[in-house]
Short mmCIF file of C-alpha atoms in Angstrom, two decimals:
data_model
loop_
_atom_site.label_atom_id
_atom_site.label_comp_id
_atom_site.label_asym_id
_atom_site.label_seq_id
_atom_site.Cartn_x
_atom_site.Cartn_y
_atom_site.Cartn_z
CA MET A 1005 5.90 -2.74 -2.15
CA THR A 1006 9.26 -1.50 -0.89
CA SER A 1007 11.87 0.84 -2.31
CA ARG A 1008 15.45 0.95 -1.06
CA ASP A 1009 16.72 4.34 -0.04
CA SER A 1010 19.86 5.04 -2.07
CA ALA A 1011 20.21 8.64 -0.88
CA SER A 1012 19.26 8.36 2.76
CA SER A 1013 21.08 11.52 3.77
CA GLU A 1014 18.57 13.55 1.74
CA ILE A 1015 15.59 12.42 3.79
CA THR A 1016 14.45 15.26 6.04
CA PRO A 1017 11.35 15.63 8.22
CA GLU A 1018 9.79 17.66 5.39
CA VAL A 1019 10.48 14.89 2.87
CA LEU A 1020 9.01 12.43 5.35
CA LEU A 1021 5.76 14.39 5.55
CA ARG A 1022 5.47 14.43 1.77
CA ALA A 1023 6.01 10.67 1.77
CA TYR A 1024 3.15 10.17 4.23
CA ALA A 1025 0.92 12.31 2.02
CA CYS A 1026 1.71 9.86 -0.81
CA GLY A 1027 0.93 6.80 1.31
CA ILE A 1028 4.47 5.59 2.00
CA PHE A 1029 6.56 5.40 5.15
CA PRO A 1030 10.16 4.47 6.06
CA MET A 1031 11.52 1.45 7.89
CA ALA A 1032 14.92 -0.02 8.64
CA GLU A 1033 15.99 -3.65 8.62
CA SER A 1034 17.16 -3.41 12.22
CA ALA A 1035 18.17 -0.95 14.90
CA ASP A 1036 21.80 -1.31 13.80
CA ASP A 1037 21.18 -0.82 10.07
CA PRO A 1038 21.82 2.84 9.14
CA THR A 1039 19.84 2.69 5.89
CA LEU A 1040 16.11 3.14 5.33
CA PHE A 1041 13.67 1.80 2.80
CA TRP A 1042 10.24 3.04 1.75
CA VAL A 1043 7.18 0.86 2.27
CA GLU A 1044 3.73 0.98 0.65
CA PRO A 1045 1.77 -2.12 1.68
CA GLU A 1046 -0.62 -3.77 -0.78
CA LEU A 1047 -3.10 -4.02 2.09
CA ARG A 1048 -3.17 -1.22 4.64
CA GLY A 1049 -4.21 -1.48 8.26
CA VAL A 1050 -6.66 1.09 9.58
CA ILE A 1051 -8.91 1.39 12.62
CA PRO A 1052 -12.27 2.92 11.64
CA PHE A 1053 -13.42 5.17 14.47
CA ASP A 1054 -16.98 3.89 14.19
CA GLY A 1055 -15.69 0.34 14.58
CA PHE A 1056 -13.29 0.92 17.47
CA ARG A 1057 -13.90 -1.60 20.25
CA VAL A 1058 -12.83 -1.56 23.89
CA ALA A 1059 -13.20 -4.86 25.74
CA SER A 1060 -15.08 -4.61 29.03
CA ARG A 1061 -12.08 -5.62 31.13
CA LEU A 1062 -9.90 -2.99 29.45
CA ALA A 1063 -12.66 -0.39 29.86
CA ARG A 1064 -12.61 -1.04 33.61
CA THR A 1065 -8.85 -0.53 33.64
CA VAL A 1066 -9.14 2.70 31.66
CA ARG A 1067 -11.92 3.99 33.90
CA SER A 1068 -10.01 3.17 37.09
CA ASP A 1069 -7.19 5.58 36.18
CA VAL A 1070 -4.65 3.14 37.59
CA PHE A 1071 -2.44 4.71 34.92
CA THR A 1072 -1.86 8.41 34.32
CA VAL A 1073 -1.94 9.31 30.63
CA THR A 1074 -0.23 12.38 29.15
CA VAL A 1075 0.64 13.57 25.65
CA ASP A 1076 3.82 15.09 24.24
CA THR A 1077 5.63 15.21 27.57
CA ALA A 1078 8.24 12.48 27.00
CA PHE A 1079 8.49 11.95 23.24
CA LYS A 1080 12.10 10.80 23.17
CA ALA A 1081 11.49 8.37 26.02
CA VAL A 1082 8.50 6.87 24.21
CA ILE A 1083 10.39 6.35 20.97
CA ALA A 1084 13.24 4.81 22.99
CA GLY A 1085 10.75 2.48 24.64
CA CYS A 1086 9.36 1.48 21.26
CA ALA A 1087 12.88 0.79 20.01
CA ALA A 1088 13.86 -1.36 23.00
CA PRO A 1089 13.61 -5.16 22.87
CA GLN A 1090 10.41 -6.56 24.36
CA PRO A 1091 9.20 -10.07 25.20
CA GLY A 1092 8.71 -11.86 21.89
CA ARG A 1093 10.56 -9.13 20.00
CA ASP A 1094 14.34 -9.12 20.27
CA ASP A 1095 14.94 -6.58 17.52
CA THR A 1096 13.24 -3.48 16.17
CA TRP A 1097 13.13 -1.52 12.93
CA ILE A 1098 13.67 1.79 14.76
CA ASN A 1099 17.26 2.89 14.13
CA LYS A 1100 18.98 6.18 14.98
CA ARG A 1101 17.97 7.81 11.69
CA ILE A 1102 14.33 6.92 12.31
CA ARG A 1103 14.55 8.41 15.79
CA ASP A 1104 16.18 11.62 14.53
CA LEU A 1105 13.61 12.08 11.76
CA TYR A 1106 10.62 11.66 14.06
CA VAL A 1107 12.13 13.86 16.74
CA GLY A 1108 12.36 16.49 14.00
CA LEU A 1109 8.70 15.96 13.11
CA HIS A 1110 7.78 16.23 16.78
CA ALA A 1111 9.60 19.56 17.01
CA SER A 1112 7.53 20.85 14.09
CA GLY A 1113 4.25 19.70 15.66
CA HIS A 1114 3.60 16.84 13.22
CA CYS A 1115 4.53 13.92 15.48
CA HIS A 1116 3.00 13.18 18.86
CA SER A 1117 3.40 10.78 21.74
CA VAL A 1118 0.98 9.36 24.28
CA GLU A 1119 2.65 8.43 27.55
CA VAL A 1120 1.34 6.03 30.19
CA TRP A 1121 2.70 6.37 33.71
CA GLN A 1122 2.46 4.36 36.91
CA ASP A 1123 4.00 5.67 40.10
CA ASP A 1124 5.90 8.28 38.07
CA ASN A 1125 7.44 5.56 35.89
CA LEU A 1126 6.89 5.48 32.13
CA VAL A 1127 5.36 2.02 31.58
CA GLY A 1128 3.94 2.34 28.08
CA GLY A 1129 3.12 4.62 25.21
CA LEU A 1130 2.89 5.16 21.50
CA TYR A 1131 3.83 7.73 18.89
CA GLY A 1132 2.66 8.68 15.44
CA VAL A 1133 2.45 11.31 12.74
CA SER A 1134 -0.33 13.86 12.32
CA LEU A 1135 -1.06 15.29 8.87
CA GLY A 1136 -4.32 16.99 7.97
CA ARG A 1137 -7.08 14.86 9.48
CA ALA A 1138 -4.99 11.67 9.33
CA PHE A 1139 -2.97 10.10 12.11
CA PHE A 1140 -0.35 7.51 11.25
CA GLY A 1141 0.39 5.23 14.20
CA GLU A 1142 4.05 4.23 14.20
CA SER A 1143 4.82 2.07 17.20
CA MET A 1144 3.81 1.33 20.77
CA PHE A 1145 5.38 -0.34 23.79
CA HIS A 1146 4.57 -1.46 27.31
CA THR A 1147 6.43 -2.75 30.32
CA VAL A 1148 3.28 -3.25 32.41
CA ARG A 1149 0.20 -5.17 31.30
CA ASP A 1150 -2.41 -3.10 29.42
CA ALA A 1151 -0.28 0.07 29.34
CA SER A 1152 -0.06 0.26 25.53
CA LYS A 1153 -3.75 -0.64 25.21
CA VAL A 1154 -4.66 2.23 27.51
CA ALA A 1155 -2.48 4.51 25.40
CA LEU A 1156 -4.40 3.47 22.26
CA VAL A 1157 -7.78 4.11 23.91
CA HIS A 1158 -6.70 7.59 24.95
CA LEU A 1159 -5.26 8.24 21.49
CA VAL A 1160 -8.52 7.32 19.77
CA ALA A 1161 -10.52 9.54 22.13
CA ARG A 1162 -8.17 12.43 21.36
CA LEU A 1163 -8.39 11.84 17.61
CA ILE A 1164 -12.19 11.70 17.66
CA ALA A 1165 -12.38 14.88 19.75
CA GLY A 1166 -9.93 16.64 17.44
CA GLY A 1167 -11.82 15.88 14.23
CA PHE A 1168 -9.52 13.25 12.72
CA GLU A 1169 -10.93 10.98 10.01
CA LEU A 1170 -8.24 8.36 9.43
CA LEU A 1171 -6.22 6.25 11.87
CA ASP A 1172 -3.56 4.36 9.91
CA THR A 1173 -1.96 1.39 11.67
CA GLN A 1174 0.18 0.41 8.63
CA TYR A 1175 -0.38 -3.29 9.25
CA VAL A 1176 -2.99 -5.36 11.09
CA THR A 1177 -1.89 -7.60 13.96
CA GLU A 1178 -4.00 -9.97 16.05
CA HIS A 1179 -3.62 -7.44 18.87
CA LEU A 1180 -5.00 -4.59 16.76
CA LYS A 1181 -7.84 -6.75 15.45
CA THR A 1182 -9.27 -6.86 18.96
CA PHE A 1183 -9.74 -3.08 18.70
CA GLY A 1184 -11.44 -3.29 15.31
CA ALA A 1185 -8.49 -2.88 12.94
CA VAL A 1186 -9.14 -3.99 9.37
CA GLU A 1187 -7.18 -4.31 6.14
CA ILE A 1188 -8.18 -2.25 3.11
CA SER A 1189 -6.81 -2.13 -0.41
CA ARG A 1190 -4.14 0.35 -1.40
CA ARG A 1191 -6.63 2.05 -3.72
CA ARG A 1192 -9.23 2.44 -0.95
CA TYR A 1193 -6.58 3.66 1.45
CA ARG A 1194 -5.34 6.31 -0.97
CA ALA A 1195 -8.88 7.61 -1.41
CA LEU A 1196 -9.33 7.90 2.35
CA LEU A 1197 -5.89 9.50 2.70
CA ASP A 1198 -6.47 12.07 -0.03
CA LYS A 1199 -9.73 13.10 1.63
CA ALA A 1200 -8.15 13.25 5.09
CA ILE A 1201 -5.24 15.50 4.12
CA ALA A 1202 -7.38 17.93 2.10
CA GLY A 1203 -8.97 20.95 3.73
CA ALA A 1204 -8.73 22.12 7.33
CA PRO A 1205 -6.45 20.03 9.58
CA ALA A 1206 -7.64 18.28 12.72
CA GLU A 1207 -6.53 19.38 16.18
CA PHE A 1208 -4.50 16.86 18.16
CA ARG A 1209 -4.62 19.20 21.15
CA LYS A 1210 -8.37 19.88 21.03
CA LEU A 1211 -8.52 17.90 24.26
CA ASP A 1212 -6.49 19.53 27.01
CA ALA A 1213 -2.87 18.52 26.55
CA THR A 1214 -1.57 20.30 29.65
CA GLN A 1215 -3.00 17.82 32.12
CA PRO A 1216 -3.99 14.13 32.07
CA VAL A 1217 -7.40 13.22 30.63
CA LYS A 1218 -9.50 11.00 32.86
CA GLY A 1219 -10.20 7.52 31.58
CA ALA A 1220 -13.96 7.92 32.03
CA ASP A 1221 -13.87 11.05 29.86
CA ALA A 1222 -11.93 9.22 27.14
CA LEU A 1223 -14.47 6.39 27.11
CA THR A 1224 -17.37 8.86 26.96
CA ILE A 1225 -15.86 10.50 23.88
CA ILE A 1226 -15.44 7.11 22.20
CA ALA A 1227 -18.97 6.03 23.10
CA GLY A 1228 -20.38 9.21 21.58
CA ARG A 1229 -18.40 9.00 18.33
CA ASP A 1230 -21.49 8.26 16.21
#
């Protein structure tokens, strides 16, 4: 289900948070389209923490620390990377208004980035919204093989450590299926969302956010999630 935004100038980061609490999120037709529309999928993509899978080859890459992974150190660069064309994707739904809104959420502590570096170059990452004990993954990118996958592994470890209950991926792709993403009904999603945003919030920074987390430590957290 989608709803066109006829008063886009009234959308603020605060309005955006209320939308997430209701199960909807904004998109744009393209990077050049200044308008937004609201989306509430019939089937919602989620990654259950107890079903998160890391392939053995990827686990070796994570454990090797060939990449350095940080959080909230280059938010604008990550969202720019997500908005840039990539192989197989010439266009993006991330326009300037989307960027400005999420930069505002980041400033208020409700939007976070995971950055993946190699030789001091940003080669991948992801960003998403944190509300209560729910994390809403927005977009990811990579310029080097496995960089975005490593970002997702580190994100999941951080969410588990911080007490999150829901990882929303919006949609399910073949890529996300390899990690255990599944589709659930809107009704089931709303029940999980309502539970996740009630009560004490999770802590995105429960794991040290001032220095990189080792890959082996991230995998240990994921392995001990049960």
